[in-house]
mmCIF file of C-alpha atoms and ligand atoms in Angstrom:
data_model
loop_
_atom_site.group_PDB
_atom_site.id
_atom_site.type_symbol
_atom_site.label_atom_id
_atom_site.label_comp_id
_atom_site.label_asym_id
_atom_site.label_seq_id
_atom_site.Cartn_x
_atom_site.Cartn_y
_atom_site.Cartn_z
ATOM 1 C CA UNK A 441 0.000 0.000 0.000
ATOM 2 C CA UNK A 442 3.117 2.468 0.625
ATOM 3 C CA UNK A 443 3.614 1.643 -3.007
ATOM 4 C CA UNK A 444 -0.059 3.270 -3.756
ATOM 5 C CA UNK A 445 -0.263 6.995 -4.510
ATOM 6 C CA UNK A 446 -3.494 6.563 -3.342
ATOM 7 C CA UNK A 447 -2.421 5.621 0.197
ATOM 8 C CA UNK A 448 1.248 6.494 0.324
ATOM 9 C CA UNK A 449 1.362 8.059 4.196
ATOM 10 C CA UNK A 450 -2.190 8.019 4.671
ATOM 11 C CA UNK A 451 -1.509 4.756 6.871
ATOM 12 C CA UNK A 452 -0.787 5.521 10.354
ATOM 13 C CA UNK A 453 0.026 1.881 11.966
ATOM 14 C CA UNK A 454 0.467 -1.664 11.089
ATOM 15 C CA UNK A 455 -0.384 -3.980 14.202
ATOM 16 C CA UNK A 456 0.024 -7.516 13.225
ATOM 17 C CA UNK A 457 -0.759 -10.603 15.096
ATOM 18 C CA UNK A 458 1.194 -13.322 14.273
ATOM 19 C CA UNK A 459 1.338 -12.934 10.790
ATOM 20 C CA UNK A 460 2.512 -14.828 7.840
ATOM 21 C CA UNK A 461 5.147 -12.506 6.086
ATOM 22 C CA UNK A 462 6.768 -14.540 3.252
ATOM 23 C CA UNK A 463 6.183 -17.590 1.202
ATOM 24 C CA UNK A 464 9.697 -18.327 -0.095
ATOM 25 C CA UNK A 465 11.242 -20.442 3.216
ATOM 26 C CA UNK A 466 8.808 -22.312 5.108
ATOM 27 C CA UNK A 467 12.044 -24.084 6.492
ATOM 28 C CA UNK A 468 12.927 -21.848 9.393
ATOM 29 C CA UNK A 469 13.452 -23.121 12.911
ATOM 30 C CA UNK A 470 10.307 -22.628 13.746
ATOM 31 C CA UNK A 471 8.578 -24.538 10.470
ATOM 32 C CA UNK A 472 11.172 -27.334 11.822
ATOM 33 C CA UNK A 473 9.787 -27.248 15.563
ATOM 34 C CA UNK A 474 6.101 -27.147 14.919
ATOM 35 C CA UNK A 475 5.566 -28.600 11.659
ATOM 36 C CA UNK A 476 2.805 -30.698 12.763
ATOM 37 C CA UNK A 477 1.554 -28.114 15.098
ATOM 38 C CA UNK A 478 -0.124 -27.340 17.938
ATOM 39 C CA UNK A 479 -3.303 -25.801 15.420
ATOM 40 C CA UNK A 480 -1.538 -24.704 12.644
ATOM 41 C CA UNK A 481 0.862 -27.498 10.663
ATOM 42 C CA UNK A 482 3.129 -26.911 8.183
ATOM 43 C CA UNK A 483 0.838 -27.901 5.051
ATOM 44 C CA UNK A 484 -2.303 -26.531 6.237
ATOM 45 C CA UNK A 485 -0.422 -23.176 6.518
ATOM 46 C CA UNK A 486 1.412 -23.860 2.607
ATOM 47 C CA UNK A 487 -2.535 -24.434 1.234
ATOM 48 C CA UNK A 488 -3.666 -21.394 2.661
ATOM 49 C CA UNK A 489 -1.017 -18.888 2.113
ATOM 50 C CA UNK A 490 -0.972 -19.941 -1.580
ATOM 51 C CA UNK A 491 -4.778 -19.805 -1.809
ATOM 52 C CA UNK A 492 -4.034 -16.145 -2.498
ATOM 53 C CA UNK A 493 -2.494 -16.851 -5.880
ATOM 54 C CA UNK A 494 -2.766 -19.821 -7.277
ATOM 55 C CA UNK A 495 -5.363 -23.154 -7.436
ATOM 56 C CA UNK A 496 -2.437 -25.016 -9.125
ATOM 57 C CA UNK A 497 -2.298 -28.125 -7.066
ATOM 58 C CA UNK A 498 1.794 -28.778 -7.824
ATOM 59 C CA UNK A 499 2.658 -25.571 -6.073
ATOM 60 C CA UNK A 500 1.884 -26.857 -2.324
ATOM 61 C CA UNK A 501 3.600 -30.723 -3.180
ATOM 62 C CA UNK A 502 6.653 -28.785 -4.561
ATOM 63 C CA UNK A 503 6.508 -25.992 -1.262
ATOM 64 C CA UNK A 504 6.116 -28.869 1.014
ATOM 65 C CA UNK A 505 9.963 -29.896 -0.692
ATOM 66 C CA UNK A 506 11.595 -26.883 -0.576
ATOM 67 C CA UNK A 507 11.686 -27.169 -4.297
ATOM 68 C CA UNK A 508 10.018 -24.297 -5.806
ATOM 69 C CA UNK A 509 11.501 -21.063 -6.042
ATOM 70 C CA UNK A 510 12.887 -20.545 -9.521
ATOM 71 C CA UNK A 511 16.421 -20.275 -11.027
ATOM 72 C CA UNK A 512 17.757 -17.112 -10.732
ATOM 73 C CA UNK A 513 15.794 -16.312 -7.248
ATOM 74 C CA UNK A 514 18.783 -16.851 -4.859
ATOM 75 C CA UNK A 515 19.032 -12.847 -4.379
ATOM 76 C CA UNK A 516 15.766 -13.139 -2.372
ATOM 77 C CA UNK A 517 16.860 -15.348 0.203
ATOM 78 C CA UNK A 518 18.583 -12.531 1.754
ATOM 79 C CA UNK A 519 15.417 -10.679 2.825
ATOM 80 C CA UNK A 520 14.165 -13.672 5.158
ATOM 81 C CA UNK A 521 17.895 -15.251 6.083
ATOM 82 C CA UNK A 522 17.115 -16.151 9.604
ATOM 83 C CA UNK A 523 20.684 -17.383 10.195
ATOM 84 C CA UNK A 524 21.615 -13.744 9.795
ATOM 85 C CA UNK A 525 17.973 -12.149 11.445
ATOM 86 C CA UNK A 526 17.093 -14.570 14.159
ATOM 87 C CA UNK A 527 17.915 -13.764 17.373
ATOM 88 C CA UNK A 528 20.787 -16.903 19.006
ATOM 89 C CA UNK A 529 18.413 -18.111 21.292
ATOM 90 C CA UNK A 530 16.121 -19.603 18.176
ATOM 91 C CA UNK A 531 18.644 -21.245 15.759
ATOM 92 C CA UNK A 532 19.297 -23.462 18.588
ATOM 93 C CA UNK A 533 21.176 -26.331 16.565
ATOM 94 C CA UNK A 534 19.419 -25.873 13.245
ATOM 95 C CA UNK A 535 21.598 -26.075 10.089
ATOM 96 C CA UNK A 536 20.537 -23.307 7.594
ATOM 97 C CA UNK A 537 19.884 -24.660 4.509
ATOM 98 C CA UNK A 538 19.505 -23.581 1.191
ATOM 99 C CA UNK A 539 16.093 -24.067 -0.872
ATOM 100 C CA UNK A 540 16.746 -26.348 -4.134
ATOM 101 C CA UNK A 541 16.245 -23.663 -6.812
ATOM 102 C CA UNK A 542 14.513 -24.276 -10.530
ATOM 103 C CA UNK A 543 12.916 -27.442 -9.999
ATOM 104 C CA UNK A 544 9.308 -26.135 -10.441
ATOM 105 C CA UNK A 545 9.285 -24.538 -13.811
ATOM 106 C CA UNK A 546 5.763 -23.699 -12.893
ATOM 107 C CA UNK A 547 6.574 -20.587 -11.152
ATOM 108 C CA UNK A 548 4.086 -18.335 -9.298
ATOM 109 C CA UNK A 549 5.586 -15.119 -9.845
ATOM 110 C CA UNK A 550 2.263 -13.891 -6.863
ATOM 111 C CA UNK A 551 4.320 -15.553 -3.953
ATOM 112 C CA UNK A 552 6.812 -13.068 -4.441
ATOM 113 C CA UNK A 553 4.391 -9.895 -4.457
ATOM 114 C CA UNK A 554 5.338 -7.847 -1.520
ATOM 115 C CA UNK A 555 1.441 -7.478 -0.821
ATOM 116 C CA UNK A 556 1.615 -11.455 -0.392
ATOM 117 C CA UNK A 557 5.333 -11.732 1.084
ATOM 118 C CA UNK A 558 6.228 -8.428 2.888
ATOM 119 C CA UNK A 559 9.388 -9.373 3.752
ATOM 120 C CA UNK A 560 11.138 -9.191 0.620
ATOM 121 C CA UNK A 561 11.558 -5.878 -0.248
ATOM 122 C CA UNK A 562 14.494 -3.935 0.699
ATOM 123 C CA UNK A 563 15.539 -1.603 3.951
ATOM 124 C CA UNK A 564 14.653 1.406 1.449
ATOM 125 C CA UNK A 565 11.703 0.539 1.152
ATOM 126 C CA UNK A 566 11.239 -0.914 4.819
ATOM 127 C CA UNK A 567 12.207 2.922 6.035
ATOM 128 C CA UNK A 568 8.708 3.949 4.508
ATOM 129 C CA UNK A 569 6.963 1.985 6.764
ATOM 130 C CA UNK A 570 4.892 3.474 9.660
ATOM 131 C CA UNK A 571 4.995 2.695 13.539
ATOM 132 C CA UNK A 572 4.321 -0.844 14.151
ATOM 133 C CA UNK A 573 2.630 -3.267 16.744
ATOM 134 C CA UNK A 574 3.979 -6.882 16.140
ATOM 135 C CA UNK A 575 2.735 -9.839 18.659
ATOM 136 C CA UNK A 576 4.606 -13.273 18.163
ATOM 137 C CA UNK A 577 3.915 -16.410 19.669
ATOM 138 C CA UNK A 578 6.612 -18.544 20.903
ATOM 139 C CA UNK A 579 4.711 -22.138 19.832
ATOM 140 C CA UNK A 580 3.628 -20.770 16.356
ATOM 141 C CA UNK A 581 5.103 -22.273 12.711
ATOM 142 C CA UNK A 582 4.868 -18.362 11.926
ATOM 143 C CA UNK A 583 7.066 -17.248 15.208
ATOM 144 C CA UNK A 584 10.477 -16.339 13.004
ATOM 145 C CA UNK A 585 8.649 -14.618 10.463
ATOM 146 C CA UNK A 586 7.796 -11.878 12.969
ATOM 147 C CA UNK A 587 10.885 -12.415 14.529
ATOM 148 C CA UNK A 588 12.894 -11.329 11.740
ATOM 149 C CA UNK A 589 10.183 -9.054 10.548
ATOM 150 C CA UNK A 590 10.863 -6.764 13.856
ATOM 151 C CA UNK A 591 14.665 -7.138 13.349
ATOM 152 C CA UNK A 592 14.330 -5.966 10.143
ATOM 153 C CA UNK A 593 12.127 -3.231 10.612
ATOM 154 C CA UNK A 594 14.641 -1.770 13.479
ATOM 155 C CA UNK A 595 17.622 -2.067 11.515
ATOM 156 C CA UNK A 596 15.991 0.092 8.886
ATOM 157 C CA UNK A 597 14.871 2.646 11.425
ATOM 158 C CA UNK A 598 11.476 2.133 11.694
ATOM 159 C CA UNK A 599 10.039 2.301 15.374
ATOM 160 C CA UNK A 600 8.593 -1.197 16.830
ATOM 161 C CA UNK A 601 6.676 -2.294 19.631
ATOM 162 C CA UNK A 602 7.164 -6.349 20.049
ATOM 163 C CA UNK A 603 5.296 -8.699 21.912
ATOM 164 C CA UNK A 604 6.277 -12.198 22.774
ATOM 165 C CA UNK A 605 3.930 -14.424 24.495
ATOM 166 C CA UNK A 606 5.448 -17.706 25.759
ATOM 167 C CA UNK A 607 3.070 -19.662 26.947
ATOM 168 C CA UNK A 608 0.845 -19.581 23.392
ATOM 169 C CA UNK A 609 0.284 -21.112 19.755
ATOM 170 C CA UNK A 610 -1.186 -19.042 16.727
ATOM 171 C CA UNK A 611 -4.669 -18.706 16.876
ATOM 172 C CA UNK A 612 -4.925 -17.905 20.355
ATOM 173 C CA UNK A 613 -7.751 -15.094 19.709
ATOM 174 C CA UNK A 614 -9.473 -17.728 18.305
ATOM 175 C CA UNK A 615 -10.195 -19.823 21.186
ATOM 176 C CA UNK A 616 -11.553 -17.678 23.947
ATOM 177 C CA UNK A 617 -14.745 -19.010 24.248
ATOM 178 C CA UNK A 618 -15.716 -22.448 25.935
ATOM 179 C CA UNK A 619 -14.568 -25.248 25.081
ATOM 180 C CA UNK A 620 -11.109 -24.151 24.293
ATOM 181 C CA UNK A 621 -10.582 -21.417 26.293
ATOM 182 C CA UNK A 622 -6.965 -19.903 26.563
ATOM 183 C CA UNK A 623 -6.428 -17.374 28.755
ATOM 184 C CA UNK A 624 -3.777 -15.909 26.862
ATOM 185 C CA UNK A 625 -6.015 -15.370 23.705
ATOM 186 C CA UNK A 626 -7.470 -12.502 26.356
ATOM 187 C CA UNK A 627 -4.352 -11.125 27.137
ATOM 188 C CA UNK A 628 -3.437 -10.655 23.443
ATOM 189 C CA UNK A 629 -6.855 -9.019 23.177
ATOM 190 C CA UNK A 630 -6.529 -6.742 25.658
ATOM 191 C CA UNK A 631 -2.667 -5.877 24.618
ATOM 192 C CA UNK A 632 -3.723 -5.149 21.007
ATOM 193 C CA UNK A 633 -6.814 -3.440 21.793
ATOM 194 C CA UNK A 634 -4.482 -0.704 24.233
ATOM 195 C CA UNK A 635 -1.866 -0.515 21.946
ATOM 196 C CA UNK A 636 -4.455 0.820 19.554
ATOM 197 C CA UNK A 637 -5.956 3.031 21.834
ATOM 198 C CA UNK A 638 -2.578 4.217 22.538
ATOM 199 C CA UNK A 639 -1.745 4.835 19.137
ATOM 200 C CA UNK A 640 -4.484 5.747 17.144
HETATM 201 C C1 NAG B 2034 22.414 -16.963 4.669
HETATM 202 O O1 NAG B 2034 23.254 -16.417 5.692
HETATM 203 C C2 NAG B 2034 24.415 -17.204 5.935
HETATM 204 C C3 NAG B 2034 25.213 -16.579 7.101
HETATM 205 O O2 NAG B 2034 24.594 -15.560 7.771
HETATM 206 C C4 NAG B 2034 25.260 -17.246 4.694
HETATM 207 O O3 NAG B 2034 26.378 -18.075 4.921
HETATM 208 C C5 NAG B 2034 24.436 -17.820 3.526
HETATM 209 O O4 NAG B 2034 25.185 -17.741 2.334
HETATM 210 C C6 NAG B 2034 23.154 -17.014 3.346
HETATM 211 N N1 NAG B 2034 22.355 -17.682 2.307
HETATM 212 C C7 NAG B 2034 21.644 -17.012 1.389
HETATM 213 C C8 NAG B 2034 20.914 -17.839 0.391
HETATM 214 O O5 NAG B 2034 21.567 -15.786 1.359
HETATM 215 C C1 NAG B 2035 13.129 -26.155 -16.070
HETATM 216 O O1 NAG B 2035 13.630 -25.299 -17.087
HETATM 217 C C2 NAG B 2035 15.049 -25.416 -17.280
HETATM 218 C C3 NAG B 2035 15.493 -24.342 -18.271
HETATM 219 O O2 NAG B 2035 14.435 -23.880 -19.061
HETATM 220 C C4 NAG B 2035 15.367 -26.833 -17.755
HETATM 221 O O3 NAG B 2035 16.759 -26.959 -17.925
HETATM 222 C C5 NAG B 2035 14.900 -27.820 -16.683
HETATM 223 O O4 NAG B 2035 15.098 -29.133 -17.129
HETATM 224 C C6 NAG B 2035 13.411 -27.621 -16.381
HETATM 225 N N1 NAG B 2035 13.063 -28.447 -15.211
HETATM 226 C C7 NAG B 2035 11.967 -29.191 -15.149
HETATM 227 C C8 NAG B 2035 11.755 -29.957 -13.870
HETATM 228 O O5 NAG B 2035 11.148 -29.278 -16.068
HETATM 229 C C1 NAG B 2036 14.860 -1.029 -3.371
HETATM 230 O O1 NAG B 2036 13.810 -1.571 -4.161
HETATM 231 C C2 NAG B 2036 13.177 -0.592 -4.983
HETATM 232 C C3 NAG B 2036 11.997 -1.280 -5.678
HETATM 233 O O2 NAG B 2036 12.347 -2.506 -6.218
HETATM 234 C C4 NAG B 2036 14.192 -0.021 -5.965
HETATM 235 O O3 NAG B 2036 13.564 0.967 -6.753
HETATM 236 C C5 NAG B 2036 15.353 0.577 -5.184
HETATM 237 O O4 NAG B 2036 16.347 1.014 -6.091
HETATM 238 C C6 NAG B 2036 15.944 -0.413 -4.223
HETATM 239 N N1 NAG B 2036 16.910 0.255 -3.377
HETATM 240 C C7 NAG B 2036 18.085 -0.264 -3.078
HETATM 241 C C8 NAG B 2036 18.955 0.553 -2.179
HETATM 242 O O5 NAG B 2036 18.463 -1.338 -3.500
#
């Protein structure tokens, strides 16, 4: 939207919660630690993302691999590197490695929109960004995107307020009401909903 005369510093605030930020590694310490879960796995969060651009069934199979980005995409990688962003404490003893590059020919040039995948553009472009409200949970496939979504965004100036909960998985909003009740869907609630107060 920065990109959009139309809305280029109109927008006050982005205040995320636990979002999904890029589609080109879904191998990152924390796609490792909770592939299968709790709530969201690995492949159910592959289908969806890619929902927003394509029906083409390959896409997820060749995802699931590692095996997708196209030749000649390498340059990207160093938007989302978490063995450069992430913080010590989460590459614990995980091995970066590289995705396997032009084995899909069936490219989906939409993963790599910035509107789908905010995390690959560059710090120019990341200065332009307004004041931002990030929450990241610490059980949640989607935890390092955040993660190196903040670290980014502070590098390149931009002023940050992060949240980490521990003790929760993504989705907790979702399950406030009986019969899966977490309490700390309520404290995310009532974090968001001041920071907006705050801020707005
Ligand atoms: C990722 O970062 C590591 C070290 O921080 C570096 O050795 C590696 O070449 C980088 N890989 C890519 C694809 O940028
Ligand atoms: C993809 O395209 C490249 C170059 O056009 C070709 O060399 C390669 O064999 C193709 N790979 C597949 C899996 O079709
Ligand atoms: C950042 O990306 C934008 C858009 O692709 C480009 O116009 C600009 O030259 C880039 N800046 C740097 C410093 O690479």
């Amino acid at each position: 939207l920065q990109n959009d005369p139309e809305y280029r510093n109109k927008i006050k605030a982005q205040a995320m919660l636990y979002p999904k930020l890029q589609a080109i590694d879904t191998w990152m310490p924390s796609y490792r630690e909770y592939e299968n879960g709790p709530f969201l796995t690995r492949k159910l969060a592959i289908k969806l993302s890619i929902r927003y651009v394509t029906e083409d069934e390959e896409l997820p199979e060749a995802i699931l691999r590692n095996e997708y980005m196209p030749e000649g995409s390498r340059d990207l990688f160093k938007f989302v590197n978490w063995s450069h962003f992430l913080p010590e404490k989460y590459k614990k003893n995980h091995v970066y490695r590289e995705p396997v590059l032009g084995k899909l020919n069936a490219s989906c040039p939409g993963l790599l929109d910035s509107r789908v995948s905010p995390l690959l553009v560059n710090d120019s472009q990341l200065q332009n960004l307004p004041l931002t409200y990030i929450i990241t949970c610490e059980h949640d496939i989607l935890r390092d995107d955040g993660l190196i979504y903040v670290t980014r965004l502070r590098n390149a100036g931009v002023p940050v307020t992060h949240e980490h909960i521990k003790d929760t998985i993504h989705g907790a909003i979702s399950f406030v009401t009986a019969p899966m009740y977490l309490h700390s869907g309520l404290r995310i609630i009532d974090k968001y909903i001041s920071w907006l107060q705050e801020n707005l």
